[in-house]
N, CA, C and O atoms as CSV, one atom per row, in Angstrom:
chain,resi,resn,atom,element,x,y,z
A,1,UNK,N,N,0.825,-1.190,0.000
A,1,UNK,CA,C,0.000,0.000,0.000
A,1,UNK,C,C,0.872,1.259,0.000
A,1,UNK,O,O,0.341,2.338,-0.259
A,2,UNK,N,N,2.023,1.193,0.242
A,2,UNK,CA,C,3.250,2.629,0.366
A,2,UNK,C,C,3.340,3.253,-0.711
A,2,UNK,O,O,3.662,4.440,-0.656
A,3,UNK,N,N,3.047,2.553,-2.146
A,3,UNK,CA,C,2.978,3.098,-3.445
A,3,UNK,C,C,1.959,2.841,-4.422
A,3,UNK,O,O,1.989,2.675,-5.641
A,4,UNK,N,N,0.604,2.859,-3.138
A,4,UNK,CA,C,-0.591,3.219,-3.549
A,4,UNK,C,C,-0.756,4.466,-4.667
A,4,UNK,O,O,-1.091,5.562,-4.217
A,5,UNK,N,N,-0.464,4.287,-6.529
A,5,UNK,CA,C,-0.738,5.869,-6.427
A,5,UNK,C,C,-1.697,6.198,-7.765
A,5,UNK,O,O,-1.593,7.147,-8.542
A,6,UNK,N,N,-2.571,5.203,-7.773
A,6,UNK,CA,C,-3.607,5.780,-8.552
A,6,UNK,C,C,-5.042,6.556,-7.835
A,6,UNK,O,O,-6.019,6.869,-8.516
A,7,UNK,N,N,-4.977,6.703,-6.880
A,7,UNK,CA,C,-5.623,7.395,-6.142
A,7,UNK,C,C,-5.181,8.292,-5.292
A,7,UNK,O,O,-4.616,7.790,-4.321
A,8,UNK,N,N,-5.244,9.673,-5.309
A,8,UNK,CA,C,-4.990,10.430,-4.250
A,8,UNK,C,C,-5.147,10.306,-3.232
A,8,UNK,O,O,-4.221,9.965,-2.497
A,9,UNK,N,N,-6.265,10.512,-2.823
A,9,UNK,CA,C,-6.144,10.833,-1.002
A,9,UNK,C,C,-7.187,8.885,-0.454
A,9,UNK,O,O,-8.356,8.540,-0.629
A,10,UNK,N,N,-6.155,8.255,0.104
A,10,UNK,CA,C,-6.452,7.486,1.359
A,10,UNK,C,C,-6.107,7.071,2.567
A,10,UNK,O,O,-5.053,7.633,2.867
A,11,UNK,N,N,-6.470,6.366,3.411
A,11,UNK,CA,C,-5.837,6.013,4.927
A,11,UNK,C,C,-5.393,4.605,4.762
A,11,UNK,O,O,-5.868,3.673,4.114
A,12,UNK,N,N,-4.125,4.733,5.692
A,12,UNK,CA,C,-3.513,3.797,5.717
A,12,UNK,C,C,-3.473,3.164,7.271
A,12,UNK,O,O,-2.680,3.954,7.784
A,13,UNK,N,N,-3.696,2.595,7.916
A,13,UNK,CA,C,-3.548,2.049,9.256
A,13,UNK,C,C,-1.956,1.549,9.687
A,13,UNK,O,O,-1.477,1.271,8.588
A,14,UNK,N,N,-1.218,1.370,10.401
A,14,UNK,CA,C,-0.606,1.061,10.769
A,14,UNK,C,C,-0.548,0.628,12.859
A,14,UNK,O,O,-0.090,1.270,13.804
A,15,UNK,N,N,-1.220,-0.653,12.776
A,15,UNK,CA,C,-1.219,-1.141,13.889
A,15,UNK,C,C,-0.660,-2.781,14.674
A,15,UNK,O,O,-0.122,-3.777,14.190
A,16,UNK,N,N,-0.933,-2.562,15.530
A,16,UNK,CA,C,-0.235,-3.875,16.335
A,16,UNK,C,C,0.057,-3.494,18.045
A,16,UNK,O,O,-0.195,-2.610,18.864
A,17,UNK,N,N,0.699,-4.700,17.952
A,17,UNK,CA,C,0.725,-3.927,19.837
A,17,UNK,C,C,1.806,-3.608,20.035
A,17,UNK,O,O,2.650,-3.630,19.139
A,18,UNK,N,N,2.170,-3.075,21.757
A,18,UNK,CA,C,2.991,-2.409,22.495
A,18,UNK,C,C,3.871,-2.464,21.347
A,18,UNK,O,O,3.425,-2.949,20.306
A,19,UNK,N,N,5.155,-1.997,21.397
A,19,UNK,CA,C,6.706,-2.308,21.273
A,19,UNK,C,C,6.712,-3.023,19.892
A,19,UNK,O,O,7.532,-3.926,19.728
A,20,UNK,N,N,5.708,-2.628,18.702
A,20,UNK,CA,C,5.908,-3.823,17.410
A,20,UNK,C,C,6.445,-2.442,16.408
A,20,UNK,O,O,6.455,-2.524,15.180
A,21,UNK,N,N,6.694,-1.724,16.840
A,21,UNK,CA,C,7.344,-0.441,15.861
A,21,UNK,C,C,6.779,0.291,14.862
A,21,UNK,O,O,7.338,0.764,13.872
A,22,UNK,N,N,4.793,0.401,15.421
A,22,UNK,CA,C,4.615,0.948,14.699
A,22,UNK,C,C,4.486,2.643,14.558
A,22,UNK,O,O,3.848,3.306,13.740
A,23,UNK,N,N,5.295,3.039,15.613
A,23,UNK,CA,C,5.756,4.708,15.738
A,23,UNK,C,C,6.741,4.758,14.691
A,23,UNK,O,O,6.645,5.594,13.793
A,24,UNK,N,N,7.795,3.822,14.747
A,24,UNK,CA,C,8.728,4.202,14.204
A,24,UNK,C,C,8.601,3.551,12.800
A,24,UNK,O,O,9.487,3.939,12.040
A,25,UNK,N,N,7.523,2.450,12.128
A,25,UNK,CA,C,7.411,3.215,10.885
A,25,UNK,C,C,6.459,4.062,10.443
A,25,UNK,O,O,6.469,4.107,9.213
A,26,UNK,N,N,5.482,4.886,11.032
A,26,UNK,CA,C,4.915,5.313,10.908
A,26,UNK,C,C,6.541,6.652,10.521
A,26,UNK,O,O,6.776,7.353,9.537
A,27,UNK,N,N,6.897,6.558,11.146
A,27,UNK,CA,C,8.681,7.842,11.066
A,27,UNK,C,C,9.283,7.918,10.097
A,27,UNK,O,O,9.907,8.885,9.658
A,28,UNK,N,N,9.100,6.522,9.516
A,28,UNK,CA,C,9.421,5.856,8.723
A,28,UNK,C,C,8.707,6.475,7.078
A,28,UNK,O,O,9.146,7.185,6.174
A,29,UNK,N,N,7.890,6.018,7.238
A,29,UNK,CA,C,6.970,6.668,6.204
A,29,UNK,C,C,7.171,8.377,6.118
A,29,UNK,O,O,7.749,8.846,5.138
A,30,UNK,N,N,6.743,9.123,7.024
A,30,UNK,CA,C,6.686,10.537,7.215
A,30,UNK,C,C,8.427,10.848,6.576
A,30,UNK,O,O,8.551,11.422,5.494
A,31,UNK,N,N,9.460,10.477,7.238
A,31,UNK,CA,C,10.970,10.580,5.854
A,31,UNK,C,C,10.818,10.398,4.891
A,31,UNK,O,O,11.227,11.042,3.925
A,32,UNK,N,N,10.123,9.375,4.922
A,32,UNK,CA,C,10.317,9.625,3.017
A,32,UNK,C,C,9.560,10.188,2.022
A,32,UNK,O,O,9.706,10.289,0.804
A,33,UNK,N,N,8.587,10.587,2.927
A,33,UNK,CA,C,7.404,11.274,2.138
A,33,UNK,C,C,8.059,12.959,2.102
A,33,UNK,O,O,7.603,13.846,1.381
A,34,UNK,N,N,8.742,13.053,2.666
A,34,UNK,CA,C,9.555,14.340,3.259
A,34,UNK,C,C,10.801,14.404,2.311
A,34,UNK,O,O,11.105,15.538,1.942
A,35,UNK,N,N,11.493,13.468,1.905
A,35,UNK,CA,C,12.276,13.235,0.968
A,35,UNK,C,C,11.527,13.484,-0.249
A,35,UNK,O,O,12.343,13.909,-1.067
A,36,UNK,N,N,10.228,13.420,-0.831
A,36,UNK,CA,C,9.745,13.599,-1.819
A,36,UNK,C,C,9.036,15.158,-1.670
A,36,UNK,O,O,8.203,15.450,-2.528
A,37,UNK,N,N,9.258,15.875,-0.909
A,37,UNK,CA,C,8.977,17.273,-0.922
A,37,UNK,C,C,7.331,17.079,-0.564
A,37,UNK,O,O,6.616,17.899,-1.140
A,38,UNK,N,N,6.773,16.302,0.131
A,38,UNK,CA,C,5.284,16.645,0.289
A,38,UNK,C,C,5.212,17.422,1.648
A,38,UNK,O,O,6.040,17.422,2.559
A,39,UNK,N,N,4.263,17.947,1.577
A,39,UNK,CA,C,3.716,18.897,2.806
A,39,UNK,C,C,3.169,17.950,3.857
A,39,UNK,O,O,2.126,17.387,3.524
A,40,UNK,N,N,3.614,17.679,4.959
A,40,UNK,CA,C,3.219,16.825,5.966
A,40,UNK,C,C,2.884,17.620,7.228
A,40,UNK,O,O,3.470,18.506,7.850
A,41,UNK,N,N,1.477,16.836,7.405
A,41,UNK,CA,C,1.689,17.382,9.123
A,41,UNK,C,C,1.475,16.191,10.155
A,41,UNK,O,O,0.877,15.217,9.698
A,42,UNK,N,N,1.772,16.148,11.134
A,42,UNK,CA,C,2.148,15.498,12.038
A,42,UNK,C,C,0.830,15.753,13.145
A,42,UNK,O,O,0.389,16.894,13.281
A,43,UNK,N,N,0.227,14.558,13.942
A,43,UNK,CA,C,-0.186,14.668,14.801
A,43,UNK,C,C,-0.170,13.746,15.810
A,43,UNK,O,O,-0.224,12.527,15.648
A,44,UNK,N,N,-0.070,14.528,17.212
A,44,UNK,CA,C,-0.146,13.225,18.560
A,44,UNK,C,C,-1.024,13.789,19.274
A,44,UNK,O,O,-1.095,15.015,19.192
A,45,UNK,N,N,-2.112,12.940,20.346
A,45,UNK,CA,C,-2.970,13.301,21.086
A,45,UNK,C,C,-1.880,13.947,22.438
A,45,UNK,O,O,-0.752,13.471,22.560
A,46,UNK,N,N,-2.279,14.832,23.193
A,46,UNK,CA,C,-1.669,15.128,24.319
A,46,UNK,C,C,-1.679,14.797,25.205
A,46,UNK,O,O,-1.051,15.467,26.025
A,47,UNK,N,N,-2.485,13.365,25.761
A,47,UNK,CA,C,-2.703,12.383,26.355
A,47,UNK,C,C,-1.269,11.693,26.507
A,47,UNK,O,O,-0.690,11.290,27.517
A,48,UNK,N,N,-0.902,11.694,25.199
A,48,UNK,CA,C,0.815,10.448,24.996
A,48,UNK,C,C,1.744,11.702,25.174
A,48,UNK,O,O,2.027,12.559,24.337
A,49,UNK,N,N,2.216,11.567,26.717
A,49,UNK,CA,C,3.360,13.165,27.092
A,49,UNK,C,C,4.936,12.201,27.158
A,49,UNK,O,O,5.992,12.811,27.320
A,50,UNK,N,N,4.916,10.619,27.007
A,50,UNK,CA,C,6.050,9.713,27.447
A,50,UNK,C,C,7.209,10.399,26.988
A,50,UNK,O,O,8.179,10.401,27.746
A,51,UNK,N,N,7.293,10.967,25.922
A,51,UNK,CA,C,9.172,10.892,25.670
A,51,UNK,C,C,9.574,12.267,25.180
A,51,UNK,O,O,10.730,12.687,25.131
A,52,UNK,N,N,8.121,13.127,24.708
A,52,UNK,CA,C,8.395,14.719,24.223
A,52,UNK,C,C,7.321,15.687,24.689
A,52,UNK,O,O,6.474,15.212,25.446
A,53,UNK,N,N,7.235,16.786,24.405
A,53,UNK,CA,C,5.803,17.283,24.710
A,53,UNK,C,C,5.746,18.151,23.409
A,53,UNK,O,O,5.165,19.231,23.510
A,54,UNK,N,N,6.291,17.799,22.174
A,54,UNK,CA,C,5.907,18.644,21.016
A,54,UNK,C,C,6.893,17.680,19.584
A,54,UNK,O,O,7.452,18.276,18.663
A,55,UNK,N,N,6.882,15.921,19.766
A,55,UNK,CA,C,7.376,15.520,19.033
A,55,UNK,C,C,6.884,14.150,18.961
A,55,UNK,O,O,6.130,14.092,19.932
A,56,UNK,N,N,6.861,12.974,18.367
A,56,UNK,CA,C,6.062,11.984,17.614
A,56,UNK,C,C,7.503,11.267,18.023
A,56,UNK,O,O,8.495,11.866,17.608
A,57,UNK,N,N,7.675,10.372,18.587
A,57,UNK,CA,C,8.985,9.563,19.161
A,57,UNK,C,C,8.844,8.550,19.184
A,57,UNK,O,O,7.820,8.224,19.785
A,58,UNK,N,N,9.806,7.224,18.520
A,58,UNK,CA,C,9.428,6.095,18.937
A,58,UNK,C,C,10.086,5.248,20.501
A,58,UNK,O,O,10.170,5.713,21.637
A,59,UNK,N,N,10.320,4.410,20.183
A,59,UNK,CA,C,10.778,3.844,21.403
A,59,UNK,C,C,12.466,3.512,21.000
A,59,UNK,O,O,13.328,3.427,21.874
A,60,UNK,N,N,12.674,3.389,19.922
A,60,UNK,CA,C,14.510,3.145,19.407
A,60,UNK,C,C,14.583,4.820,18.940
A,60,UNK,O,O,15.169,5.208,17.929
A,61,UNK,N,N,13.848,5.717,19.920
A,61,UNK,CA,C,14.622,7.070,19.723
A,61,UNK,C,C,14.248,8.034,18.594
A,61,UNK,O,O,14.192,9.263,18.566
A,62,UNK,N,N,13.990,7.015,17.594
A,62,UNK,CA,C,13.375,8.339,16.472
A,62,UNK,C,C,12.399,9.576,16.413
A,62,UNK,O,O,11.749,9.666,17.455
A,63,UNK,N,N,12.159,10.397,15.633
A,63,UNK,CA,C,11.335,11.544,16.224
A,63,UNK,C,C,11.303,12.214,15.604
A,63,UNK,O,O,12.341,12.578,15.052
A,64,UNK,N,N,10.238,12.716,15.351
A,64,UNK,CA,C,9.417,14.170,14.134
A,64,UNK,C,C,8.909,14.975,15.081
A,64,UNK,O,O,8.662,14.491,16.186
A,65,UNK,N,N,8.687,16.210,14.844
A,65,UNK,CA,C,7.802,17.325,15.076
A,65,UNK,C,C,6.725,16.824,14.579
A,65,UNK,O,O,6.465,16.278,13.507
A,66,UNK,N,N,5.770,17.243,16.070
A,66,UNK,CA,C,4.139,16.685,15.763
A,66,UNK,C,C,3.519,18.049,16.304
A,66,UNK,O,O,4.148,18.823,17.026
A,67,UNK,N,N,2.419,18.219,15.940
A,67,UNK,CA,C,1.309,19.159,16.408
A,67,UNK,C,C,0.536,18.150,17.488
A,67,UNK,O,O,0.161,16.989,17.322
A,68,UNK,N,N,0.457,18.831,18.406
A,68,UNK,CA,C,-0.285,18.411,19.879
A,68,UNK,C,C,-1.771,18.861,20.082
A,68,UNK,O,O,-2.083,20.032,20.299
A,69,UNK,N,N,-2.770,17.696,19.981
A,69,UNK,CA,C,-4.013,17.915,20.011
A,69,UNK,C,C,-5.118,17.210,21.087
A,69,UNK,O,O,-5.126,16.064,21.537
A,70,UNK,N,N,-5.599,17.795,21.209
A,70,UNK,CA,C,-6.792,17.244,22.581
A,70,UNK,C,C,-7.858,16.225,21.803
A,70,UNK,O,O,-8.176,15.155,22.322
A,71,UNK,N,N,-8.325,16.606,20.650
A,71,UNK,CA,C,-9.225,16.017,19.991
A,71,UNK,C,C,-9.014,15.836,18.526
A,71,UNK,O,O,-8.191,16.498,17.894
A,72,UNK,N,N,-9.738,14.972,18.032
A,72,UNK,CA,C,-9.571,14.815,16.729
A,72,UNK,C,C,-9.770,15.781,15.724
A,72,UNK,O,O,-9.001,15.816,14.764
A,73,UNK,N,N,-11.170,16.958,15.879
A,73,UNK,CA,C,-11.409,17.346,15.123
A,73,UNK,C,C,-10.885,18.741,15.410
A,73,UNK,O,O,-11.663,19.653,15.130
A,74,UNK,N,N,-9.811,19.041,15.871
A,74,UNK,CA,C,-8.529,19.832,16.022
A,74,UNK,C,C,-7.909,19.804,14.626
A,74,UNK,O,O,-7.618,20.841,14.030
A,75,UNK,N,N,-7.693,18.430,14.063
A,75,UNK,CA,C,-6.719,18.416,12.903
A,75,UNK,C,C,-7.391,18.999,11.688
A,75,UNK,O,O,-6.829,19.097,10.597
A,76,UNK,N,N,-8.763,19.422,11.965
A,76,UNK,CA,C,-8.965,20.118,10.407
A,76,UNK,C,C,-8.452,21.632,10.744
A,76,UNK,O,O,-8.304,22.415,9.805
A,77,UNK,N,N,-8.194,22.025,12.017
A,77,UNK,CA,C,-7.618,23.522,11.941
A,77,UNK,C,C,-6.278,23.596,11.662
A,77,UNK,O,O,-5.807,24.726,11.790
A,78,UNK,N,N,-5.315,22.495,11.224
A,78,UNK,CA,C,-4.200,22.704,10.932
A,78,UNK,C,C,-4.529,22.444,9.067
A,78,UNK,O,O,-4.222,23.273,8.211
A,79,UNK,N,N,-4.983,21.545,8.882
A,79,UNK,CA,C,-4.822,21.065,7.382
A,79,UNK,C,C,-5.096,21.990,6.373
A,79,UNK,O,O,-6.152,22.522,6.716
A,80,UNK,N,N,-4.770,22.413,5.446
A,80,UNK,CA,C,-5.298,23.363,4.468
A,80,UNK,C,C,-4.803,22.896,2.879
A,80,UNK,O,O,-3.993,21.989,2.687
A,81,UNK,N,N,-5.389,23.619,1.895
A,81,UNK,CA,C,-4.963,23.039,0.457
A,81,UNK,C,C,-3.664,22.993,-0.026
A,81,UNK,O,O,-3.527,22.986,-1.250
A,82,UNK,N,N,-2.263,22.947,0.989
A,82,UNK,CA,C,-1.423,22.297,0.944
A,82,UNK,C,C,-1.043,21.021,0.966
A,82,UNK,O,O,-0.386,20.335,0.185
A,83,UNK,N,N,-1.614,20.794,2.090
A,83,UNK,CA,C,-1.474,19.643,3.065
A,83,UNK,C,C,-1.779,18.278,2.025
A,83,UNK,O,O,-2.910,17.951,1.665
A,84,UNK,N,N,-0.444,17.533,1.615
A,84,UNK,CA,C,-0.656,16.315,1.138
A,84,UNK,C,C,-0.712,15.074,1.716
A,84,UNK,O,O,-0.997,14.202,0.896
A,85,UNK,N,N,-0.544,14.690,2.812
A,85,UNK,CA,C,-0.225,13.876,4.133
A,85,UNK,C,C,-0.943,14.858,5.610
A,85,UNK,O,O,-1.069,16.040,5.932
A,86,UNK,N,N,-1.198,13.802,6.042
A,86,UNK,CA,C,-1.311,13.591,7.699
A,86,UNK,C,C,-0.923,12.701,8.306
A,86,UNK,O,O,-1.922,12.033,8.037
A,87,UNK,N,N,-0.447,12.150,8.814
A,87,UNK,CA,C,0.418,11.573,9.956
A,87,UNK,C,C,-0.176,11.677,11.382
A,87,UNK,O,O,0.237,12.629,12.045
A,88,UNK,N,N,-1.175,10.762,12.024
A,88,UNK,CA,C,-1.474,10.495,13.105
A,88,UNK,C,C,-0.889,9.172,14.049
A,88,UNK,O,O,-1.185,8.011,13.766
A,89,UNK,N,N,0.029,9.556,15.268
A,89,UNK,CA,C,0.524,8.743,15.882
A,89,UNK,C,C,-0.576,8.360,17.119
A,89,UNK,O,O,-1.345,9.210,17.568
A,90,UNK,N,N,-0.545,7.203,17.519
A,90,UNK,CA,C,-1.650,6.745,19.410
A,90,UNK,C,C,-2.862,6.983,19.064
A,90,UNK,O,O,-3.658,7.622,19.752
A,91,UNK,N,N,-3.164,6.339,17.646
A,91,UNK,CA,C,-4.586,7.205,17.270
A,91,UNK,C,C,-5.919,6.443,18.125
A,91,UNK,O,O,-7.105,6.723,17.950
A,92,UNK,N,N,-5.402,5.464,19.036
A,92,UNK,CA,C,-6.333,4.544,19.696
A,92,UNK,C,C,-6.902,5.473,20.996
A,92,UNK,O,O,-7.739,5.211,21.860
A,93,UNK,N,N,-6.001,6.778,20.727
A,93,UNK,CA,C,-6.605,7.336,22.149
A,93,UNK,C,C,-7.824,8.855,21.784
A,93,UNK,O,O,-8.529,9.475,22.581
A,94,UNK,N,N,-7.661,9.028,20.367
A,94,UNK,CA,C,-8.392,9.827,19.998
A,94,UNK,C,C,-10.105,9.712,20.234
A,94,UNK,O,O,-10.233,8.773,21.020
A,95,UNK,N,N,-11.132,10.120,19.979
A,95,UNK,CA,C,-12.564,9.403,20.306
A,95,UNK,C,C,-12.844,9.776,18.694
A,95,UNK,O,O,-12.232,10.629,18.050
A,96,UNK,N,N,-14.076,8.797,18.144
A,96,UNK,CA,C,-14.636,8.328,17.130
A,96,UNK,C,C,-14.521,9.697,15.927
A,96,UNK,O,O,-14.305,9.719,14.715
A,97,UNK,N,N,-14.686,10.355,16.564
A,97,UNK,CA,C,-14.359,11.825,15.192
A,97,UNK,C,C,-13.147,11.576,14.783
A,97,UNK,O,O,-12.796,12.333,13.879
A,98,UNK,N,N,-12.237,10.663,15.162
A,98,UNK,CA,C,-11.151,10.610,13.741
A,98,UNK,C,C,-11.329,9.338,12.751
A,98,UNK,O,O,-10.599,9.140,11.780
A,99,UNK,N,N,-12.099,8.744,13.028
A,99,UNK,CA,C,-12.173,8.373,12.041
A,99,UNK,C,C,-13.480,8.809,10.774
A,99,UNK,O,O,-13.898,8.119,9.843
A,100,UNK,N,N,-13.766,9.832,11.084
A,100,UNK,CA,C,-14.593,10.667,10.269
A,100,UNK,C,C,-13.694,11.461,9.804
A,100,UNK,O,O,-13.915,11.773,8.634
A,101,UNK,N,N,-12.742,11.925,10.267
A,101,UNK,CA,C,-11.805,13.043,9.733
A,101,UNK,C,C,-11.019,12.618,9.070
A,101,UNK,O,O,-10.429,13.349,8.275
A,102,UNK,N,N,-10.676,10.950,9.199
A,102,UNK,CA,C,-9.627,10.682,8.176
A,102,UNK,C,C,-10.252,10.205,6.822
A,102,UNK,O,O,-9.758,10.066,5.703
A,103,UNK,N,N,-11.664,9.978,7.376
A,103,UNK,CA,C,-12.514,9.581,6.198
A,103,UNK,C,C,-12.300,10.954,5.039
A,103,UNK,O,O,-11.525,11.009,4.085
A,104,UNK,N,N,-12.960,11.647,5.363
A,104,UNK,CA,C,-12.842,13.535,5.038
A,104,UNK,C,C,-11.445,13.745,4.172
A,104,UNK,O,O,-11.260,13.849,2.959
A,105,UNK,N,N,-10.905,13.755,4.847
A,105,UNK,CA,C,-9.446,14.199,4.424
A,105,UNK,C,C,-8.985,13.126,3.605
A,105,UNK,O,O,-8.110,13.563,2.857
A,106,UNK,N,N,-9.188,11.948,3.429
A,106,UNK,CA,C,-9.038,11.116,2.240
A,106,UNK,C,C,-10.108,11.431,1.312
A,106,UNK,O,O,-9.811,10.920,0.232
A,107,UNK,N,N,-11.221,12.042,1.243
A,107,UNK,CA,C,-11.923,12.496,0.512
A,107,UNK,C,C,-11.730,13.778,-0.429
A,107,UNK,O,O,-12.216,14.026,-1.533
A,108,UNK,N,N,-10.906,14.465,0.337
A,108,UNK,CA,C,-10.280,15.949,-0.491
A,108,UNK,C,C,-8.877,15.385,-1.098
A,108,UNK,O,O,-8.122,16.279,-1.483
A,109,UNK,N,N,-8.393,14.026,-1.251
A,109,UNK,CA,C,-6.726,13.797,-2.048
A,109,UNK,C,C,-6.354,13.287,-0.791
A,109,UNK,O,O,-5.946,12.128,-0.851
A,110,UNK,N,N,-6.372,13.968,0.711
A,110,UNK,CA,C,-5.214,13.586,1.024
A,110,UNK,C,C,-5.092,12.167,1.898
A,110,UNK,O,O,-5.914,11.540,2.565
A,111,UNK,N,N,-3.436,11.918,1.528
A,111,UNK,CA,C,-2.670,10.398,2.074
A,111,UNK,C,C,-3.176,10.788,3.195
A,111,UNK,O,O,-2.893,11.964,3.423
A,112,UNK,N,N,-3.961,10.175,4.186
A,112,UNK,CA,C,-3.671,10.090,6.020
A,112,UNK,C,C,-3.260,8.699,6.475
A,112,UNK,O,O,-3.699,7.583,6.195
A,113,UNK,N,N,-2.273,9.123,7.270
A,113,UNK,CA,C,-1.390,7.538,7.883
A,113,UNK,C,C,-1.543,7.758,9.426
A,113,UNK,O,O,-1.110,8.700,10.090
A,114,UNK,N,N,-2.471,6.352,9.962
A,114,UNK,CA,C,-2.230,6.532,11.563
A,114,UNK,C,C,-1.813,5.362,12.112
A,114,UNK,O,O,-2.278,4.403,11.496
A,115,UNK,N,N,-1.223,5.107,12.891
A,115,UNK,CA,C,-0.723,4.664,14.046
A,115,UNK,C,C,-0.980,4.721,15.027
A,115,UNK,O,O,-1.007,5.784,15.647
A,116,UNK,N,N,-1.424,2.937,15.798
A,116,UNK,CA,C,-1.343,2.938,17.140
A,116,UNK,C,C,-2.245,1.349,17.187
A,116,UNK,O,O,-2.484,0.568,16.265
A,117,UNK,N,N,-2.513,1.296,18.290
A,117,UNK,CA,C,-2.844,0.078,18.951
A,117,UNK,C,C,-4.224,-0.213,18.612
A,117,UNK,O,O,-5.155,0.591,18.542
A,118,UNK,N,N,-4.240,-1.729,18.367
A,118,UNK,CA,C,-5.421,-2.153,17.732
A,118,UNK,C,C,-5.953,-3.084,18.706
A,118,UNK,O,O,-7.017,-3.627,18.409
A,119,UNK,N,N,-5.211,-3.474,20.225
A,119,UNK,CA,C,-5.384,-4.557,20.980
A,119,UNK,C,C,-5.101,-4.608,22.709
A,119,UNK,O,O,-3.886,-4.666,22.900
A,120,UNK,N,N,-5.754,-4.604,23.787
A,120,UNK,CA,C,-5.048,-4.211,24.781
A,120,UNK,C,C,-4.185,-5.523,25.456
A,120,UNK,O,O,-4.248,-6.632,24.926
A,121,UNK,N,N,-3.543,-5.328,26.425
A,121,UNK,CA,C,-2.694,-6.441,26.987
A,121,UNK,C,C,-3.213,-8.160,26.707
A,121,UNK,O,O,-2.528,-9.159,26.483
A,122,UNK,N,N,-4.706,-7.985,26.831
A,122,UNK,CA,C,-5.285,-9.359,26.652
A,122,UNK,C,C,-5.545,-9.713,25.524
A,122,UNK,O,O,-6.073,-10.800,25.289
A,123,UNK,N,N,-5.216,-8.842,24.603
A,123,UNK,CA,C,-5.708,-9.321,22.774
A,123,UNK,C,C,-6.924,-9.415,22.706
A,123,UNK,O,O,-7.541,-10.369,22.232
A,124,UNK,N,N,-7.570,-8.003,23.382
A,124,UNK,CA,C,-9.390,-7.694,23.173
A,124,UNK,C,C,-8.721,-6.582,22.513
A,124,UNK,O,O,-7.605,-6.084,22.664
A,125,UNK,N,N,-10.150,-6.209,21.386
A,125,UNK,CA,C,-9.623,-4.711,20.427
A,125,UNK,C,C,-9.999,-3.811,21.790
A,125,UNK,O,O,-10.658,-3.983,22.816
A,126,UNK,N,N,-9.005,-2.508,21.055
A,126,UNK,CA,C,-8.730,-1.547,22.141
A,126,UNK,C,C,-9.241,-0.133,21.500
A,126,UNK,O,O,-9.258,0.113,20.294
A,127,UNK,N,N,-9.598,0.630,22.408
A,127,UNK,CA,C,-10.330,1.602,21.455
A,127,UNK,C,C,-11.226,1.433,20.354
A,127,UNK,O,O,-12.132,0.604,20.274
A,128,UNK,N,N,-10.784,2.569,19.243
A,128,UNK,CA,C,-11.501,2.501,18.153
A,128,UNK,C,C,-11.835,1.433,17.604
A,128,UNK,O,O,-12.710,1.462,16.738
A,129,UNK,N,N,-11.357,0.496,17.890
A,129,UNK,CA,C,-11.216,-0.934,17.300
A,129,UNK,C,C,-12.093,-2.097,17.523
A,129,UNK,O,O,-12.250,-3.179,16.956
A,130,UNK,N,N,-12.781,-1.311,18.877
A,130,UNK,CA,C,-13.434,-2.543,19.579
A,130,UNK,C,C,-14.691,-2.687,18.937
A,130,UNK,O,O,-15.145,-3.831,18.936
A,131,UNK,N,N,-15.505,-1.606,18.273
A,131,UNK,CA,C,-16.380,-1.901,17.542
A,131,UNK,C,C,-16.419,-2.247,15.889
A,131,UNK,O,O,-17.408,-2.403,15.173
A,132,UNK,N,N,-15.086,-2.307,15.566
A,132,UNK,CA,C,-14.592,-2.804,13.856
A,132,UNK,C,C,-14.540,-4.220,13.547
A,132,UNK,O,O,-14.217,-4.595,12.420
């Protein structure tokens, strides 16, 4: 799906549990999309304060500048007809308006990529997930 490109704007999930790295490719992705000159923005709920308080970090250290948001539907006040990417990291902690927003925003072109947990310690879905 990384070179999805007959279609402009869709979502990409990137999940699994604790410690399976999906911050850091989610970091992963956001470089190289950055290497190709696209306009990215970055988002983390402000709930996840573990390792920065204004950066998207994984656990082997890596790290982007993220925009810090309380709620989901925060991220349409950053996005504008630049914006070719979004980048949502811990998106399991957001409540149900993001996934309307990523619906949305894959609806106007743009790539949205999120990250985060699809499962809690016991391998019951976690969050957003539990009703998918």
């Amino acid at each position: 799906m990384m070179y999805h490109q007959y279609k402009d704007g869709y979502v990409e999930l990137i999940t699994g549990c604790m410690f399976a790295g999906k911050t850091e490719e989610l970091i992963r992705r956001i470089n190289t999309l950055s290497y190709a000159h696209k306009n990215i923005i970055v988002f983390r709920p402000r709930i996840d304060n573990r390792y920065s308080d204004n950066e998207v970090v994984s656990h082997a250290g890596k790290r982007v500048a993220a925009v810090i948001i309380d709620n989901a539907l925060e991220i349409l006040d950053y996005v504008s007809e630049e914006t070719d990417v979004v980048a949502i990291d811990e998106v399991q902690f957001f409540d149900e308006n993001v996934i309307k927003v990523c619906d949305y925003l894959a609806e106007q072109g743009i790539r949205v990529m999120a990250a985060g947990l699809d499962m809690d310690f016991r391998g019951e879905p976690f969050g957003l997930f539990q009703n998918s």
